[in-house]
Amino acid sequence: MMEIYAIAGATAVMVALHAHNHRKVRRAQMAFPPRGSFVTVEGLRLHYVCQGAGQPVVLLHGGMLSACDYAGVLELAAEAGFQAIAFDRPGYGYSERPRRDMSTPAVQARLLRDALSVLQVKSPILVAHSWSGSLALSYALTYPDEIAGLVLLAPGAYAGDAYPAGTADLLIGRLLRVPWLGELLANTVLPPLARLLTKPMVTATFSPDPVPPGYLEQARALWSRPGQLRANREDILAYVRTVPQWEPQYAEIRTPVVIVVGDADPFHPELQAGRLHREIGHSRLVVLPGTGHMIPDVRPDAVVEAVHMVLKHKQSS
């Protein structure tokens, strides 16, 4: 009898958590609705924000939030005469994500290429932050003649010691791939945990830079949604599993490349950006003094300047 009561009690808790989390999702999406447009590729709706006209510049966020990380860059790039397009990567913000196949950097590169084709965006400069460095590098290696250059902001390019994903990160990523168990975890126990961890994670990711006003509230609301939690954990697993196959090919990239890092980045950029700069011999490395990891948010001016560097390189070559 006690076992029946225990099972009934656990079930009631899970049902209550599921309902509570979905109320949180509705409130979050009312407070922070989509601000851009949608394009459909492979049956998935991808959300993007576009400003300005001119040379296309495609902006890809890292693993924390969404296209809103590029709000300042969008404005400055548009003023500088660029067509700036910031995408929510699959599963983040308001973009949908494939449910069956793992969304590796290569898969996300393919979806991005298809979206740009539908939007008739040709020869863009790809600007990629953090995790998306692997996406942009995959894109450059797979479609080398279809981009004008790369701007890589504190990029993720290597696995192993350079990307020390924790055992818990990888375990959660694997569990979320189990159909019924993943749905249960993502919709019950993980969102409250994510809301608790958001502040220390955001603070650590921005360190030593201050967190911009309003960023924490938006991150707590959107990052803890079941779909975005699942996307974030799966991204870590996909990165570890697939990035090593691309690493030996980086030296083959011929498009202009500008790599930007902060000298106060807490995530060991010497193991990522520094190594990548050495392997892509023609790349240019820009080190921003007193700057941490979240370059799109805290140094939008440096991002636009790096885009100009790519264009100058392209025009002189």
mmCIF file of C-alpha atoms in Angstrom, residues 13-298:
data_model
loop_
_atom_site.group_PDB
_atom_site.id
_atom_site.type_symbol
_atom_site.label_atom_id
_atom_site.label_comp_id
_atom_site.label_asym_id
_atom_site.label_seq_id
_atom_site.Cartn_x
_atom_site.Cartn_y
_atom_site.Cartn_z
ATOM 1 C CA VAL A 13 4.421 16.011 -8.224
ATOM 2 C CA MET A 14 5.445 15.417 -11.845
ATOM 3 C CA VAL A 15 2.040 16.500 -13.157
ATOM 4 C CA ALA A 16 2.161 19.633 -11.026
ATOM 5 C CA LEU A 17 5.701 20.440 -12.215
ATOM 6 C CA HIS A 18 4.677 19.920 -15.837
ATOM 7 C CA ALA A 19 1.728 22.298 -15.495
ATOM 8 C CA HIS A 20 3.785 24.877 -13.582
ATOM 9 C CA ASN A 21 6.585 24.851 -16.158
ATOM 10 C CA HIS A 22 4.200 25.307 -19.053
ATOM 11 C CA ARG A 23 2.598 28.276 -17.320
ATOM 12 C CA LYS A 24 6.121 29.693 -17.011
ATOM 13 C CA VAL A 25 6.688 29.141 -20.735
ATOM 14 C CA ARG A 26 3.509 31.008 -21.656
ATOM 15 C CA ARG A 27 4.431 33.925 -19.387
ATOM 16 C CA ALA A 28 7.997 34.031 -20.742
ATOM 17 C CA GLN A 29 6.823 34.144 -24.339
ATOM 18 C CA MET A 30 4.320 36.868 -23.551
ATOM 19 C CA ALA A 31 7.025 38.918 -21.818
ATOM 20 C CA PHE A 32 9.652 38.341 -24.544
ATOM 21 C CA PRO A 33 7.813 37.672 -27.832
ATOM 22 C CA PRO A 34 9.540 37.165 -31.189
ATOM 23 C CA ARG A 35 10.689 40.449 -32.731
ATOM 24 C CA GLY A 36 11.566 39.265 -36.222
ATOM 25 C CA SER A 37 10.335 37.109 -39.083
ATOM 26 C CA PHE A 38 10.254 33.396 -39.895
ATOM 27 C CA VAL A 39 11.601 31.285 -42.730
ATOM 28 C CA THR A 40 10.671 27.617 -43.199
ATOM 29 C CA VAL A 41 13.274 25.023 -44.228
ATOM 30 C CA GLU A 42 12.995 21.231 -44.024
ATOM 31 C CA GLY A 43 9.631 21.710 -42.343
ATOM 32 C CA LEU A 44 11.144 23.828 -39.545
ATOM 33 C CA ARG A 45 10.382 27.490 -38.801
ATOM 34 C CA LEU A 46 13.532 29.503 -38.100
ATOM 35 C CA HIS A 47 13.261 32.927 -36.504
ATOM 36 C CA TYR A 48 15.507 35.779 -37.599
ATOM 37 C CA VAL A 49 15.840 39.536 -37.174
ATOM 38 C CA CYS A 50 16.987 41.650 -40.122
ATOM 39 C CA GLN A 51 18.107 45.281 -40.220
ATOM 40 C CA GLY A 52 19.704 47.422 -42.909
ATOM 41 C CA ALA A 53 20.685 46.841 -46.523
ATOM 42 C CA GLY A 54 23.931 46.097 -48.315
ATOM 43 C CA GLN A 55 26.552 43.358 -47.915
ATOM 44 C CA PRO A 56 24.832 40.534 -45.962
ATOM 45 C CA VAL A 57 26.230 39.773 -42.514
ATOM 46 C CA VAL A 58 24.742 36.716 -40.796
ATOM 47 C CA LEU A 59 24.972 36.680 -36.993
ATOM 48 C CA LEU A 60 24.986 33.389 -35.055
ATOM 49 C CA HIS A 61 24.714 33.326 -31.261
ATOM 50 C CA GLY A 62 26.368 30.962 -28.815
ATOM 51 C CA GLY A 63 24.819 28.548 -26.347
ATOM 52 C CA MET A 64 23.190 30.926 -23.893
ATOM 53 C CA LEU A 65 20.297 32.872 -25.358
ATOM 54 C CA SER A 66 19.277 33.827 -28.906
ATOM 55 C CA ALA A 67 19.527 36.421 -31.675
ATOM 56 C CA CYS A 68 18.926 39.098 -29.036
ATOM 57 C CA ASP A 69 22.610 38.770 -28.101
ATOM 58 C CA TYR A 70 23.256 40.739 -31.295
ATOM 59 C CA ALA A 71 20.826 43.621 -30.668
ATOM 60 C CA GLY A 72 23.617 46.181 -30.537
ATOM 61 C CA VAL A 73 25.459 44.679 -33.495
ATOM 62 C CA LEU A 74 22.316 44.731 -35.630
ATOM 63 C CA GLU A 75 21.873 48.438 -35.063
ATOM 64 C CA LEU A 76 25.512 49.373 -35.655
ATOM 65 C CA ALA A 77 25.876 47.114 -38.693
ATOM 66 C CA ALA A 78 22.747 48.537 -40.305
ATOM 67 C CA GLU A 79 24.043 52.068 -39.718
ATOM 68 C CA ALA A 80 27.351 51.048 -41.336
ATOM 69 C CA GLY A 81 25.631 49.945 -44.549
ATOM 70 C CA PHE A 82 25.246 46.205 -44.002
ATOM 71 C CA GLN A 83 22.249 43.901 -44.203
ATOM 72 C CA ALA A 84 22.542 42.344 -40.745
ATOM 73 C CA ILE A 85 20.595 39.128 -40.147
ATOM 74 C CA ALA A 86 20.623 37.524 -36.689
ATOM 75 C CA PHE A 87 19.197 33.998 -36.446
ATOM 76 C CA ASP A 88 17.862 32.103 -33.476
ATOM 77 C CA ARG A 89 19.724 28.828 -33.906
ATOM 78 C CA PRO A 90 17.549 25.677 -34.051
ATOM 79 C CA GLY A 91 15.863 25.141 -30.699
ATOM 80 C CA TYR A 92 16.755 28.581 -29.311
ATOM 81 C CA GLY A 93 14.626 31.689 -29.103
ATOM 82 C CA TYR A 94 11.738 31.011 -31.456
ATOM 83 C CA SER A 95 13.385 28.654 -33.942
ATOM 84 C CA GLU A 96 12.257 25.045 -34.179
ATOM 85 C CA ARG A 97 14.698 22.155 -33.974
ATOM 86 C CA PRO A 98 14.757 18.708 -35.621
ATOM 87 C CA ARG A 99 13.371 16.155 -33.175
ATOM 88 C CA ARG A 100 14.780 12.938 -34.585
ATOM 89 C CA ASP A 101 18.249 13.678 -35.906
ATOM 90 C CA MET A 102 20.873 15.260 -33.671
ATOM 91 C CA SER A 103 21.401 18.916 -34.640
ATOM 92 C CA THR A 104 25.174 18.815 -35.014
ATOM 93 C CA PRO A 105 27.111 21.899 -36.169
ATOM 94 C CA ALA A 106 27.034 20.432 -39.697
ATOM 95 C CA VAL A 107 23.243 19.938 -39.585
ATOM 96 C CA GLN A 108 22.736 23.489 -38.355
ATOM 97 C CA ALA A 109 25.052 24.749 -41.113
ATOM 98 C CA ARG A 110 22.875 22.972 -43.681
ATOM 99 C CA LEU A 111 19.683 24.462 -42.242
ATOM 100 C CA LEU A 112 21.259 27.915 -42.262
ATOM 101 C CA ARG A 113 22.351 27.526 -45.871
ATOM 102 C CA ASP A 114 18.837 26.473 -46.862
ATOM 103 C CA ALA A 115 17.344 29.447 -44.988
ATOM 104 C CA LEU A 116 19.703 31.884 -46.707
ATOM 105 C CA SER A 117 18.806 30.366 -50.057
ATOM 106 C CA VAL A 118 15.089 30.912 -49.413
ATOM 107 C CA LEU A 119 15.805 34.492 -48.324
ATOM 108 C CA GLN A 120 17.980 34.995 -51.433
ATOM 109 C CA VAL A 121 20.968 36.018 -49.323
ATOM 110 C CA LYS A 122 24.165 35.482 -51.302
ATOM 111 C CA SER A 123 27.825 35.487 -50.264
ATOM 112 C CA PRO A 124 27.304 36.531 -46.627
ATOM 113 C CA ILE A 125 29.943 37.178 -44.021
ATOM 114 C CA LEU A 126 29.249 34.757 -41.173
ATOM 115 C CA VAL A 127 29.724 36.131 -37.662
ATOM 116 C CA ALA A 128 29.733 33.342 -35.086
ATOM 117 C CA HIS A 129 30.083 33.493 -31.312
ATOM 118 C CA SER A 130 31.314 30.758 -28.984
ATOM 119 C CA TRP A 131 29.622 27.386 -29.794
ATOM 120 C CA SER A 132 28.619 28.707 -33.218
ATOM 121 C CA GLY A 133 32.270 28.913 -34.186
ATOM 122 C CA SER A 134 32.005 25.194 -34.936
ATOM 123 C CA LEU A 135 28.902 25.838 -37.065
ATOM 124 C CA ALA A 136 30.608 28.589 -39.087
ATOM 125 C CA LEU A 137 33.771 26.529 -39.603
ATOM 126 C CA SER A 138 31.683 23.574 -40.760
ATOM 127 C CA TYR A 139 29.849 25.906 -43.161
ATOM 128 C CA ALA A 140 33.131 27.280 -44.548
ATOM 129 C CA LEU A 141 34.512 23.791 -45.152
ATOM 130 C CA THR A 142 31.305 22.403 -46.674
ATOM 131 C CA TYR A 143 30.285 25.420 -48.782
ATOM 132 C CA PRO A 144 33.597 27.257 -49.328
ATOM 133 C CA ASP A 145 32.471 29.239 -52.378
ATOM 134 C CA GLU A 146 29.265 30.555 -50.819
ATOM 135 C CA ILE A 147 30.570 32.930 -48.148
ATOM 136 C CA ALA A 148 32.559 36.169 -48.218
ATOM 137 C CA GLY A 149 34.366 35.536 -44.966
ATOM 138 C CA LEU A 150 34.217 34.595 -41.291
ATOM 139 C CA VAL A 151 34.264 36.635 -38.101
ATOM 140 C CA LEU A 152 34.731 34.279 -35.160
ATOM 141 C CA LEU A 153 34.072 35.717 -31.702
ATOM 142 C CA ALA A 154 35.648 33.706 -28.871
ATOM 143 C CA PRO A 155 34.986 30.685 -31.087
ATOM 144 C CA GLY A 156 34.555 27.068 -30.142
ATOM 145 C CA ALA A 157 36.611 25.094 -32.657
ATOM 146 C CA TYR A 158 38.209 22.204 -30.770
ATOM 147 C CA ALA A 159 37.020 19.456 -28.453
ATOM 148 C CA GLY A 160 38.999 17.500 -25.854
ATOM 149 C CA ASP A 161 40.908 19.572 -23.288
ATOM 150 C CA ALA A 162 39.891 22.772 -25.093
ATOM 151 C CA TYR A 163 36.202 22.047 -24.453
ATOM 152 C CA PRO A 164 35.988 20.362 -21.048
ATOM 153 C CA ALA A 165 32.329 19.361 -21.074
ATOM 154 C CA GLY A 166 31.498 17.976 -17.650
ATOM 155 C CA THR A 167 30.255 14.468 -16.993
ATOM 156 C CA ALA A 168 26.906 15.859 -15.832
ATOM 157 C CA ASP A 169 26.539 17.926 -19.039
ATOM 158 C CA LEU A 170 27.114 14.890 -21.226
ATOM 159 C CA LEU A 171 24.906 12.619 -19.113
ATOM 160 C CA ILE A 172 21.982 15.063 -19.240
ATOM 161 C CA GLY A 173 22.486 15.414 -23.005
ATOM 162 C CA ARG A 174 22.278 11.644 -23.428
ATOM 163 C CA LEU A 175 19.224 11.312 -21.178
ATOM 164 C CA LEU A 176 17.397 14.033 -23.085
ATOM 165 C CA ARG A 177 17.924 12.013 -26.270
ATOM 166 C CA VAL A 178 15.870 9.129 -24.783
ATOM 167 C CA PRO A 179 12.369 9.776 -26.216
ATOM 168 C CA TRP A 180 10.080 9.344 -23.209
ATOM 169 C CA LEU A 181 12.628 10.087 -20.502
ATOM 170 C CA GLY A 182 13.913 13.192 -22.258
ATOM 171 C CA GLU A 183 10.403 14.630 -22.525
ATOM 172 C CA LEU A 184 9.738 13.879 -18.859
ATOM 173 C CA LEU A 185 12.945 15.507 -17.592
ATOM 174 C CA ALA A 186 12.699 18.531 -19.883
ATOM 175 C CA ASN A 187 9.137 19.268 -18.840
ATOM 176 C CA THR A 188 9.356 18.615 -15.083
ATOM 177 C CA VAL A 189 12.565 18.721 -13.001
ATOM 178 C CA LEU A 190 15.038 20.478 -15.307
ATOM 179 C CA PRO A 191 13.302 23.874 -15.816
ATOM 180 C CA PRO A 192 13.203 24.773 -12.079
ATOM 181 C CA LEU A 193 16.843 23.710 -11.781
ATOM 182 C CA ALA A 194 17.752 25.834 -14.799
ATOM 183 C CA ARG A 195 16.027 28.879 -13.316
ATOM 184 C CA LEU A 196 18.070 28.444 -10.137
ATOM 185 C CA LEU A 197 21.334 28.149 -12.055
ATOM 186 C CA THR A 198 20.718 30.934 -14.572
ATOM 187 C CA LYS A 199 22.152 33.795 -12.503
ATOM 188 C CA PRO A 200 25.502 32.144 -11.635
ATOM 189 C CA MET A 201 25.848 30.846 -15.202
ATOM 190 C CA VAL A 202 25.119 34.221 -16.792
ATOM 191 C CA THR A 203 27.393 36.025 -14.348
ATOM 192 C CA ALA A 204 30.243 33.587 -14.994
ATOM 193 C CA THR A 205 29.774 33.752 -18.756
ATOM 194 C CA PHE A 206 29.918 37.565 -18.808
ATOM 195 C CA SER A 207 32.764 37.829 -16.274
ATOM 196 C CA PRO A 208 34.584 40.167 -15.842
ATOM 197 C CA ASP A 209 32.095 42.306 -17.796
ATOM 198 C CA PRO A 210 28.845 43.319 -16.082
ATOM 199 C CA VAL A 211 25.630 41.629 -17.181
ATOM 200 C CA PRO A 212 23.592 44.118 -19.273
ATOM 201 C CA PRO A 213 20.343 45.409 -17.725
ATOM 202 C CA GLY A 214 17.441 43.069 -18.415
ATOM 203 C CA TYR A 215 19.610 40.248 -19.762
ATOM 204 C CA LEU A 216 19.294 38.038 -16.700
ATOM 205 C CA GLU A 217 15.498 38.297 -16.655
ATOM 206 C CA GLN A 218 15.270 37.340 -20.310
ATOM 207 C CA ALA A 219 17.760 34.497 -19.912
ATOM 208 C CA ARG A 220 15.925 33.090 -16.891
ATOM 209 C CA ALA A 221 12.625 33.203 -18.761
ATOM 210 C CA LEU A 222 13.705 31.794 -22.141
ATOM 211 C CA TRP A 223 16.669 29.553 -21.358
ATOM 212 C CA SER A 224 14.651 27.430 -18.902
ATOM 213 C CA ARG A 225 11.979 26.487 -21.456
ATOM 214 C CA PRO A 226 11.981 22.716 -22.140
ATOM 215 C CA GLY A 227 12.821 23.043 -25.844
ATOM 216 C CA GLN A 228 15.722 25.431 -25.316
ATOM 217 C CA LEU A 229 17.089 23.387 -22.415
ATOM 218 C CA ARG A 230 17.040 20.316 -24.625
ATOM 219 C CA ALA A 231 18.749 22.187 -27.468
ATOM 220 C CA ASN A 232 21.481 23.517 -25.191
ATOM 221 C CA ARG A 233 22.307 20.153 -23.641
ATOM 222 C CA GLU A 234 22.194 18.405 -27.029
ATOM 223 C CA ASP A 235 24.521 21.034 -28.503
ATOM 224 C CA ILE A 236 27.186 20.136 -25.943
ATOM 225 C CA LEU A 237 26.851 16.438 -26.730
ATOM 226 C CA ALA A 238 26.848 17.027 -30.493
ATOM 227 C CA TYR A 239 29.905 19.268 -30.263
ATOM 228 C CA VAL A 240 31.974 16.689 -28.385
ATOM 229 C CA ARG A 241 30.948 13.902 -30.740
ATOM 230 C CA THR A 242 31.402 15.640 -34.090
ATOM 231 C CA VAL A 243 33.835 18.565 -33.906
ATOM 232 C CA PRO A 244 36.975 16.369 -33.864
ATOM 233 C CA GLN A 245 36.290 15.283 -37.454
ATOM 234 C CA TRP A 246 36.554 18.908 -38.639
ATOM 235 C CA GLU A 247 39.653 19.898 -36.676
ATOM 236 C CA PRO A 248 42.257 18.517 -39.149
ATOM 237 C CA GLN A 249 40.635 20.478 -42.006
ATOM 238 C CA TYR A 250 40.723 24.032 -40.611
ATOM 239 C CA ALA A 251 44.007 24.805 -42.362
ATOM 240 C CA GLU A 252 42.213 24.259 -45.687
ATOM 241 C CA ILE A 253 39.956 27.306 -45.193
ATOM 242 C CA ARG A 254 40.824 30.000 -47.727
ATOM 243 C CA THR A 255 38.122 32.589 -47.091
ATOM 244 C CA PRO A 256 39.112 35.705 -45.068
ATOM 245 C CA VAL A 257 38.958 34.996 -41.329
ATOM 246 C CA VAL A 258 39.073 37.444 -38.427
ATOM 247 C CA ILE A 259 39.163 35.954 -34.919
ATOM 248 C CA VAL A 260 38.207 38.190 -31.991
ATOM 249 C CA VAL A 261 38.797 37.349 -28.327
ATOM 250 C CA GLY A 262 38.815 39.180 -25.019
ATOM 251 C CA ASP A 263 42.013 39.059 -23.008
ATOM 252 C CA ALA A 264 39.933 38.449 -19.853
ATOM 253 C CA ASP A 265 37.836 35.610 -21.305
ATOM 254 C CA PRO A 266 37.544 32.974 -18.527
ATOM 255 C CA PHE A 267 37.161 30.082 -20.993
ATOM 256 C CA HIS A 268 40.815 29.664 -22.017
ATOM 257 C CA PRO A 269 40.747 31.245 -25.484
ATOM 258 C CA GLU A 270 44.378 30.252 -26.014
ATOM 259 C CA LEU A 271 43.179 26.655 -26.444
ATOM 260 C CA GLN A 272 40.530 27.656 -28.982
ATOM 261 C CA ALA A 273 41.045 31.004 -30.753
ATOM 262 C CA GLY A 274 44.824 31.001 -30.333
ATOM 263 C CA ARG A 275 45.224 27.543 -31.827
ATOM 264 C CA LEU A 276 42.769 28.287 -34.624
ATOM 265 C CA HIS A 277 44.688 31.447 -35.536
ATOM 266 C CA ARG A 278 47.887 29.421 -35.851
ATOM 267 C CA GLU A 279 46.243 26.742 -37.992
ATOM 268 C CA ILE A 280 44.485 29.174 -40.358
ATOM 269 C CA GLY A 281 47.666 30.923 -41.403
ATOM 270 C CA HIS A 282 46.044 33.887 -43.159
ATOM 271 C CA SER A 283 43.623 34.638 -40.295
ATOM 272 C CA ARG A 284 43.860 37.825 -38.269
ATOM 273 C CA LEU A 285 43.627 37.727 -34.481
ATOM 274 C CA VAL A 286 42.157 40.703 -32.599
ATOM 275 C CA VAL A 287 42.530 40.755 -28.807
ATOM 276 C CA LEU A 288 40.188 43.104 -26.932
ATOM 277 C CA PRO A 289 41.664 44.431 -23.670
ATOM 278 C CA GLY A 290 39.621 44.070 -20.497
ATOM 279 C CA THR A 291 36.917 42.070 -22.267
ATOM 280 C CA GLY A 292 35.409 38.699 -21.383
ATOM 281 C CA HIS A 293 33.514 36.088 -23.374
ATOM 282 C CA MET A 294 30.255 37.804 -24.356
ATOM 283 C CA ILE A 295 31.694 39.993 -27.105
ATOM 284 C CA PRO A 296 28.444 40.457 -29.111
ATOM 285 C CA ASP A 297 26.731 41.989 -26.081
ATOM 286 C CA VAL A 298 29.532 44.079 -24.585
#
